[in-house]
């Protein structure tokens, strides 16, 4: 991957991605605003490095590259200058965001990206590769689906960057999709029981990126995403929601971020090897009552992010070099770019069709299994 620039390459996830890219025989250019961190990384990996801030002339820094992979969060703050530069230079853009606002912002730039012949492919990590591919799979089983529900269960430790993004989102609203529109809802809008494979678990709605990406991938107009949490955590989330006015105050946010910077790095290699995650999904046609459910098991979210991000970047660059089909220009999701099976190409990921009442070719498909 001689034509890939990884921005934010020295953060926890960026380091893992850069190492994986090199281990696969690539030579990405690592980049960020911390000169010392970039230099240490170039010495470690034997690759070229660049130091620049996103307030600099970003276009001049990226114009020689086929693709940029943004690993610098919070992405709501880094996406605009990088995408502006990509559209100016004709450089494809990827990132590992999970922030729904970033997905919506890039979706709204679809026309500009098509005009510039640039692919915008956010979310090539755990958020949202498994859930987006599962949503596309469910839609393939039930093309008439009008409602989509997704659930995520992953309880491993967070990286510093993810924790800082979480702090910035404390006290903010949740979001669901209703009839094609994003609707703000309270942080604990709804709860339900979801079987992630070991019996029903308590889950609560979360503002996962699929409220934007799955709608683009499937054209389903009503989408909710849930995360497994203990019942007490739902009450805590409601309390945090009621204290949003306090958490939005800069001194509190700054203090929390200082604690994170001092105490948080990310899961160890042992923890990544041990931890797993599960994504569950259900698509429903509300006019007929037909439904389909499926479940996906993945490695640790950071492990999957590394594999997915490097694999996606390889495919984008191979398309630029014509060794693989060129990706369409414009806003893409992992499944629209690579198909619903992309996630199954990643190591340690499996998918199970649990139940379907959908009719195919005039025959009612019998249930494969049930999570009720």
XYZ file of C-alpha atoms in Angstrom:
372
model
C 0.000 0.000 0.000
C 2.485 2.583 -1.168
C -0.241 5.126 -1.856
C -1.941 5.201 1.555
C -1.578 7.939 4.156
C -2.770 7.082 7.675
C -3.618 10.244 9.609
C -3.671 9.899 13.398
C -1.444 6.866 12.998
C 0.121 7.023 16.463
C -3.100 6.755 18.499
C -3.997 3.386 19.960
C -6.000 2.103 16.981
C -3.876 3.946 14.427
C -0.743 2.202 15.732
C -2.364 -1.205 15.376
C -3.568 -0.390 11.856
C -0.179 0.920 10.716
C 1.590 -2.182 12.067
C -0.896 -4.469 10.345
C -0.528 -2.627 7.034
C 3.262 -3.033 7.211
C 2.966 -6.690 8.236
C 0.977 -7.301 5.044
C 3.807 -5.904 2.957
C 2.538 -2.349 2.616
C 4.438 0.858 3.161
C 1.876 3.410 4.317
C 2.918 6.939 5.172
C 2.120 7.687 8.823
C 1.022 11.173 9.754
C -0.306 13.423 12.477
C 0.394 16.693 14.214
C 2.803 15.353 16.892
C 6.263 15.400 15.340
C 7.841 13.277 18.046
C 5.167 10.589 17.857
C 5.413 10.445 14.068
C 9.211 10.167 14.234
C 9.063 7.320 16.759
C 6.612 5.481 14.543
C 8.669 5.889 11.397
C 11.702 4.534 13.257
C 9.712 1.555 14.529
C 8.049 0.639 11.226
C 10.644 1.805 8.707
C 8.153 3.917 6.785
C 7.868 7.547 5.741
C 6.213 10.033 8.075
C 4.609 13.453 7.737
C 3.789 15.996 10.407
C 0.977 18.460 9.793
C -1.994 19.942 11.554
C -5.420 19.985 9.949
C -5.340 23.775 10.017
C -2.384 23.608 7.602
C -2.580 23.231 3.821
C -3.888 19.669 3.948
C -4.267 19.410 0.165
C -0.537 19.916 -0.326
C 0.156 17.113 2.155
C -2.137 14.474 0.640
C -2.163 15.188 -3.106
C 0.289 12.400 -3.998
C -1.766 9.681 -2.311
C -4.480 7.433 -3.706
C -6.260 7.235 -0.359
C -6.281 8.698 3.141
C -7.327 6.613 6.155
C -8.360 8.896 9.008
C -7.771 7.412 12.473
C -7.834 10.738 14.353
C -10.904 11.195 16.480
C -13.161 12.740 17.524
C -13.956 12.498 13.837
C -16.569 15.217 13.950
C -13.585 17.562 14.380
C -11.193 16.014 11.845
C -13.446 14.926 8.986
C -14.095 18.294 7.314
C -10.523 19.438 6.575
C -9.480 15.997 5.384
C -12.520 15.477 3.163
C -12.237 19.007 1.765
C -8.653 18.229 0.777
C -9.608 14.831 -0.670
C -12.270 16.393 -2.886
C -9.774 19.002 -4.059
C -7.021 16.475 -4.854
C -9.093 13.517 -6.063
C -8.021 11.346 -3.125
C -10.294 8.606 -1.765
C -11.242 8.975 1.896
C -11.696 6.285 4.561
C -12.053 6.481 8.329
C -12.916 4.346 11.359
C -15.567 6.609 12.863
C -18.675 5.446 14.648
C -20.165 8.930 15.031
C -23.543 9.149 13.310
C -23.090 12.887 12.749
C -19.987 12.170 10.658
C -21.821 9.610 8.547
C -24.670 12.052 7.959
C -22.252 14.854 7.111
C -20.504 12.701 4.508
C -23.783 11.379 3.126
C -24.733 14.981 2.404
C -21.508 15.376 0.404
C -22.332 12.529 -1.953
C -22.963 14.778 -4.962
C -19.724 16.707 -4.447
C -17.768 13.463 -4.138
C -19.317 12.054 -7.310
C -18.443 15.245 -9.178
C -14.839 14.971 -7.941
C -14.708 11.203 -8.699
C -13.821 10.537 -5.056
C -15.012 7.672 -2.864
C -16.064 8.601 0.678
C -15.984 5.426 2.782
C -16.326 6.140 6.510
C -16.818 3.493 9.180
C -14.382 0.791 8.076
C -13.937 -0.429 11.657
C -16.103 -2.272 14.161
C -18.455 0.643 13.744
C -20.022 -0.065 11.291
C -18.607 -2.989 9.248
C -20.347 -5.897 11.060
C -23.673 -4.145 11.613
C -23.770 -2.654 8.105
C -22.982 -6.005 6.487
C -25.559 -7.719 8.699
C -28.165 -5.100 7.769
C -27.457 -5.663 4.078
C -27.701 -9.445 4.558
C -31.067 -9.120 6.306
C -32.334 -6.893 3.518
C -31.227 -9.469 0.948
C -33.328 -12.062 2.786
C -36.342 -9.734 3.066
C -36.184 -7.019 0.373
C -39.601 -5.668 1.396
C -38.456 -4.895 4.960
C -39.661 -1.574 6.333
C -38.133 -1.726 9.824
C -34.640 -2.695 10.965
C -33.440 -3.300 14.508
C -29.788 -3.963 15.344
C -28.156 -4.866 18.640
C -24.512 -4.885 19.725
C -22.900 -6.666 22.649
C -19.224 -5.943 23.264
C -17.851 -5.194 26.721
C -14.078 -4.970 26.309
C -11.992 -2.005 27.533
C -11.892 1.197 25.486
C -8.964 2.977 23.870
C -8.052 6.501 24.931
C -9.498 7.996 21.747
C -12.792 6.129 22.085
C -13.081 7.138 25.730
C -12.462 10.804 24.872
C -15.121 10.670 22.164
C -17.509 9.102 24.674
C -16.888 11.965 27.115
C -17.660 14.504 24.394
C -20.976 12.771 23.754
C -22.051 12.571 27.412
C -25.265 14.471 27.985
C -26.135 14.504 24.284
C -29.322 13.134 22.767
C -29.838 9.702 21.329
C -31.101 9.222 17.781
C -33.291 6.808 15.838
C -34.570 6.807 12.262
C -38.306 7.142 11.689
C -39.895 7.227 8.246
C -36.649 8.317 6.629
C -35.788 11.029 9.155
C -33.274 11.149 11.996
C -35.164 11.840 15.213
C -33.552 13.017 18.447
C -34.609 10.952 21.445
C -33.545 10.733 25.095
C -30.389 8.749 25.821
C -32.488 5.912 27.262
C -35.313 6.139 24.729
C -36.200 2.454 24.619
C -35.124 -0.835 26.140
C -35.721 -4.400 25.005
C -34.455 -7.928 25.538
C -32.134 -9.313 22.850
C -30.643 -12.794 22.707
C -26.988 -12.406 21.752
C -26.498 -16.154 22.054
C -26.731 -16.877 25.781
C -30.320 -15.920 26.486
C -32.187 -12.583 26.579
C -30.126 -9.583 27.712
C -31.181 -6.069 28.616
C -30.382 -3.563 25.835
C -30.957 0.148 25.368
C -31.081 2.369 22.279
C -27.786 4.009 21.313
C -26.878 6.539 18.565
C -24.928 3.973 16.499
C -23.915 5.008 12.991
C -26.307 2.547 11.332
C -29.151 5.015 11.722
C -27.430 6.646 8.723
C -25.397 3.901 7.067
C -27.957 1.081 7.152
C -30.540 3.413 5.674
C -28.162 4.128 2.796
C -27.291 0.440 2.368
C -30.821 -0.965 2.542
C -33.192 1.991 1.940
C -35.091 0.907 5.066
C -36.715 4.006 6.549
C -37.090 3.068 10.231
C -34.008 1.920 12.167
C -33.118 1.504 15.829
C -29.820 0.299 17.292
C -29.436 -1.165 20.794
C -26.449 -1.961 22.992
C -26.427 -4.589 25.731
C -26.092 -3.005 29.171
C -27.022 -4.105 32.710
C -30.359 -2.646 33.914
C -28.536 -0.436 36.420
C -26.570 1.115 33.542
C -29.797 2.277 31.925
C -30.661 4.151 35.103
C -27.173 5.636 35.192
C -27.497 6.729 31.562
C -30.796 8.438 32.370
C -29.100 10.245 35.259
C -26.259 11.360 32.993
C -28.834 12.562 30.465
C -30.486 14.694 33.132
C -27.083 16.192 34.008
C -26.239 17.060 30.425
C -26.105 20.757 31.265
C -23.239 20.024 33.674
C -21.317 17.647 31.405
C -21.440 20.152 28.595
C -19.448 22.617 30.698
C -15.880 22.732 29.437
C -14.109 22.445 32.846
C -15.880 19.139 33.585
C -15.145 17.766 30.121
C -11.510 18.861 30.363
C -11.093 17.175 33.754
C -12.556 13.893 32.504
C -10.284 13.942 29.455
C -7.222 14.521 31.651
C -8.142 11.481 33.727
C -8.529 9.434 30.542
C -5.187 10.606 29.146
C -3.459 9.671 32.404
C -5.070 6.270 32.921
C -6.382 4.893 29.633
C -4.504 3.490 26.655
C -6.438 0.529 25.314
C -6.874 -3.231 25.652
C -3.723 -5.327 25.775
C -2.916 -7.959 23.177
C -4.110 -10.592 25.645
C -7.419 -8.798 26.152
C -7.899 -8.374 22.414
C -7.257 -12.079 21.869
C -9.724 -13.028 24.617
C -12.611 -10.627 23.977
C -15.352 -11.118 21.404
C -18.463 -9.240 20.318
C -21.884 -10.106 18.937
C -24.109 -8.180 16.542
C -27.785 -9.147 16.252
C -30.312 -7.946 13.720
C -33.968 -8.195 12.764
C -35.706 -6.896 9.644
C -39.516 -6.702 9.511
C -42.043 -6.001 6.794
C -44.782 -4.294 8.801
C -47.356 -4.744 6.052
C -47.109 -8.552 6.000
C -45.556 -9.339 9.375
C -42.727 -11.264 7.740
C -39.424 -11.005 9.537
C -35.877 -12.318 9.442
C -33.306 -12.481 12.245
C -29.595 -13.153 12.170
C -26.601 -12.949 14.470
C -22.916 -12.339 13.880
C -19.957 -13.145 16.124
C -16.747 -11.179 15.758
C -13.344 -10.911 17.400
C -12.579 -8.080 19.805
C -13.815 -4.803 18.253
C -10.293 -3.363 17.963
C -9.014 -6.557 16.352
C -11.828 -6.436 13.820
C -11.247 -2.721 13.219
C -7.602 -3.324 12.337
C -8.404 -6.172 9.933
C -11.351 -4.361 8.349
C -9.608 -1.000 7.941
C -6.481 -2.437 6.329
C -8.520 -4.770 4.104
C -10.759 -1.898 2.996
C -7.769 0.339 2.265
C -6.147 -2.445 0.235
C -9.273 -2.845 -1.870
C -9.640 0.888 -2.434
C -6.034 1.239 -3.555
C -6.195 -1.892 -5.694
C -9.195 -0.344 -7.389
C -7.218 2.837 -7.997
C -4.455 0.728 -9.526
C -6.976 -1.282 -11.582
C -5.951 -4.624 -10.034
C -9.499 -4.819 -8.637
C -12.740 -3.105 -9.691
C -12.702 0.604 -8.936
C -15.108 1.562 -6.175
C -17.961 3.857 -7.180
C -17.457 7.528 -6.414
C -19.591 9.208 -3.780
C -20.693 8.252 -0.289
C -20.363 4.518 0.369
C -20.824 2.172 3.299
C -18.818 -1.023 3.808
C -21.605 -3.148 2.330
C -22.320 -0.899 -0.668
C -18.588 -0.786 -1.372
C -17.738 -4.464 -0.888
C -20.993 -6.383 -0.419
C -22.628 -7.983 2.621
C -20.053 -10.808 2.648
C -17.110 -8.450 3.244
C -17.273 -8.972 6.995
C -17.027 -12.752 6.542
C -13.656 -12.280 4.829
C -12.315 -10.953 8.140
C -10.647 -13.465 10.425
C -12.760 -14.939 13.214
C -16.141 -13.626 12.046
C -19.171 -15.881 11.601
C -22.818 -15.266 10.721
C -25.903 -17.288 11.648
C -29.391 -17.017 10.150
C -31.644 -17.504 13.180
C -35.159 -17.319 11.811
C -37.042 -16.241 8.720
C -40.694 -16.155 7.734
C -39.898 -14.448 4.439
C -41.311 -15.975 1.283
C -38.844 -16.752 -1.501
C -39.965 -17.832 -4.996
C -43.437 -18.551 -3.690
C -42.297 -20.847 -0.853
C -42.312 -19.941 2.805
C -38.848 -20.569 4.200
C -38.984 -22.516 7.431
C -37.387 -21.196 10.573
C -33.684 -21.945 10.831
C -33.673 -21.344 14.549
C -35.145 -18.888 16.998
C -33.827 -16.383 19.503
C -37.160 -16.022 21.242
